[in-house]
CSV table of C-alpha atoms in Angstrom, one decimal:
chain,number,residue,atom,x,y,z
P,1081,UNK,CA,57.9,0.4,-24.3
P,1082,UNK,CA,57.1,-2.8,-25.9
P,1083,UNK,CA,54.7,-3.5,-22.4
P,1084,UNK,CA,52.7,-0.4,-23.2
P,1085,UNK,CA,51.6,-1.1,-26.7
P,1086,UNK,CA,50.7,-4.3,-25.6
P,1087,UNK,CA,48.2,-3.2,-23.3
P,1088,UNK,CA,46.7,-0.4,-25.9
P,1089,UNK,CA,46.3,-3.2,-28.8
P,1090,UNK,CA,44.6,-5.6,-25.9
P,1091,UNK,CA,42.4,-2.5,-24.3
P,1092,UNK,CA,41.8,-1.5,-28.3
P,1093,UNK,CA,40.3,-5.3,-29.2
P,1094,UNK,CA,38.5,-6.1,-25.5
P,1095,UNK,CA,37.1,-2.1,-25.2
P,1096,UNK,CA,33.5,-3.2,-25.9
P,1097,UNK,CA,33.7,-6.2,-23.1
P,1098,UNK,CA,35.3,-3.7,-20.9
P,1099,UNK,CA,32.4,-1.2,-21.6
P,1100,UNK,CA,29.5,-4.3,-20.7
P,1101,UNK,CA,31.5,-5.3,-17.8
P,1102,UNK,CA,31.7,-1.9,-16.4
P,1103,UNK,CA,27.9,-1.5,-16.9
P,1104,UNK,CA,26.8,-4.8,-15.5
P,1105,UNK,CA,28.7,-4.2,-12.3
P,1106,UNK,CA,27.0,-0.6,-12.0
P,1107,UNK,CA,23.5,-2.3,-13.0
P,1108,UNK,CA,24.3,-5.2,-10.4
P,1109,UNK,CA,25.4,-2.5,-7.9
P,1110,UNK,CA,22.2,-0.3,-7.7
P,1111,UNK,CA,20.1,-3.5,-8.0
P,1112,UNK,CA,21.1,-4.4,-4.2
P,1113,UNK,CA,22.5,-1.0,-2.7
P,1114,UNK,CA,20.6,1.9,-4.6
P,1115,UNK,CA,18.3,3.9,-3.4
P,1116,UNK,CA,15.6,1.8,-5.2
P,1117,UNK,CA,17.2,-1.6,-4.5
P,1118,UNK,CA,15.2,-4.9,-4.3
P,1119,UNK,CA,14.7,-4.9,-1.1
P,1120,UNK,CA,12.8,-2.0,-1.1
P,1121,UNK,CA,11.1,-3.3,-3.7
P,1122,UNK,CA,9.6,-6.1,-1.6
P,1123,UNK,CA,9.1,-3.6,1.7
P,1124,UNK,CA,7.1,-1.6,-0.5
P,1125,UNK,CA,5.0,-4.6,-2.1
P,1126,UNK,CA,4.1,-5.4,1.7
P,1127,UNK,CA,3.1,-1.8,2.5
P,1128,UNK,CA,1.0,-1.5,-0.2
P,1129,UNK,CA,-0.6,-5.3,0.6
P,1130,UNK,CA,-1.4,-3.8,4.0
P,1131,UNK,CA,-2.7,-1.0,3.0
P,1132,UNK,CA,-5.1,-2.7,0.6
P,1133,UNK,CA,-6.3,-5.1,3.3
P,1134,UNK,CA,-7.3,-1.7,5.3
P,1135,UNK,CA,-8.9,0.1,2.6
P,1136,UNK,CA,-11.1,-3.0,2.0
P,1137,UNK,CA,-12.1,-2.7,6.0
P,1138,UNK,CA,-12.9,0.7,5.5
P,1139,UNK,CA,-14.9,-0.3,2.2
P,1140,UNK,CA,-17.0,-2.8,4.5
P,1141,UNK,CA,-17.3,-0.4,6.7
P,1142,UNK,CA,-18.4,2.2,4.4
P,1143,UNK,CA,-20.8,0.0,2.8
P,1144,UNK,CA,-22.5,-0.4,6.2
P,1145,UNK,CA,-23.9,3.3,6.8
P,1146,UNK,CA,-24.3,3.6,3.2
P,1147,UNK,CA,-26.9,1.2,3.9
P,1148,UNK,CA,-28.0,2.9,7.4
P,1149,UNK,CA,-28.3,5.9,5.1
P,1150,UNK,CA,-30.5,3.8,2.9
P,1151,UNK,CA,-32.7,2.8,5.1
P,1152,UNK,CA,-33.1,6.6,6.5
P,1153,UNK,CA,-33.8,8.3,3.1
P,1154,UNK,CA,-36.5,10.0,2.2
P,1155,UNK,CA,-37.7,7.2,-0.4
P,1156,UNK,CA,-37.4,3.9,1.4
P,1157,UNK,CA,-37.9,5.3,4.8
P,1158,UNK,CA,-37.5,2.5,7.5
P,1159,UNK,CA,-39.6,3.3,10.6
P,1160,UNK,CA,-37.5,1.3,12.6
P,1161,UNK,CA,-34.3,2.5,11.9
P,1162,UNK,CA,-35.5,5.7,12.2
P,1163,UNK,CA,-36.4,5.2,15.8
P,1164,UNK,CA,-33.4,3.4,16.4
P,1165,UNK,CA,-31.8,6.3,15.5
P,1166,UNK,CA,-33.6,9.0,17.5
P,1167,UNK,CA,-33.2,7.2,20.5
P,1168,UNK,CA,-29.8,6.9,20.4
P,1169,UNK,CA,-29.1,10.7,19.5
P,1170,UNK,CA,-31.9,11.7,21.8
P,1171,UNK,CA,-30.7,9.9,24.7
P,1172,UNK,CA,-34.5,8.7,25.5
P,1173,UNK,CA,-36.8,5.5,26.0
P,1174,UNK,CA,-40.1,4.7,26.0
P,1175,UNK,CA,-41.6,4.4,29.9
P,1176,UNK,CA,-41.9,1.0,29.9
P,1177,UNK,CA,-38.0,0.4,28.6
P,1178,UNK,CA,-35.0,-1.3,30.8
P,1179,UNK,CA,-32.0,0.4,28.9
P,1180,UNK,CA,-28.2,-1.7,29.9
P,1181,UNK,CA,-25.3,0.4,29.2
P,1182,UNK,CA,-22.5,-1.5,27.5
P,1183,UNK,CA,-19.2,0.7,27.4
P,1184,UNK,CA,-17.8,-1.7,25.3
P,1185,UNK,CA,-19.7,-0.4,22.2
């Protein structure tokens, strides 16, 4: 009997480092085996590194036939571009015209 009350005045006086103890070893837990652990963390932080590196290709790209469509509009119309243009949708040359086909284009 003597045992017991021992262990209630020890449990009463250490319930606090008990209570921390118990909490860092949940924290600690989900920090490496939750479902938002750290190495999904890092997994993630690559995914979005990719997909920043392509949205600045597509920006590039982007920023190329916004300047096509530039040079096409009605208030700085380029005459080149604009036959440029009409050939290639129209499928047609000028008489005196060699055209190579590249299917690598």
């Amino acid at each position: 009997m003597d045992f017991g009350l021992d262990i209630q005045n020890k449990f009463k006086r250490n319930w606090l480092l008990l209570a921390s103890g118990f909490i860092a070893v949940y924290f600690c837990f989900h920090i490496f085996c939750g479902e938002r652990n750290i190495y999904r963390y890092f997994v993630l932080k690559q995914e979005i590194a990719q997909a920043q590196e392509i949205a600045k290709q597509y920006a590039s790209v982007k920023a190329s036939l916004q300047r096509d469509v530039d040079y096409l509009s009605k208030d700085s119309l380029d005459v080149d571009m604009l036959e440029e243009r009409a050939r290639a949708v129209l499928n047609m040359a000028a008489g005196d015209e060699f055209i190579i086909l590249d299917n690598d284009i």
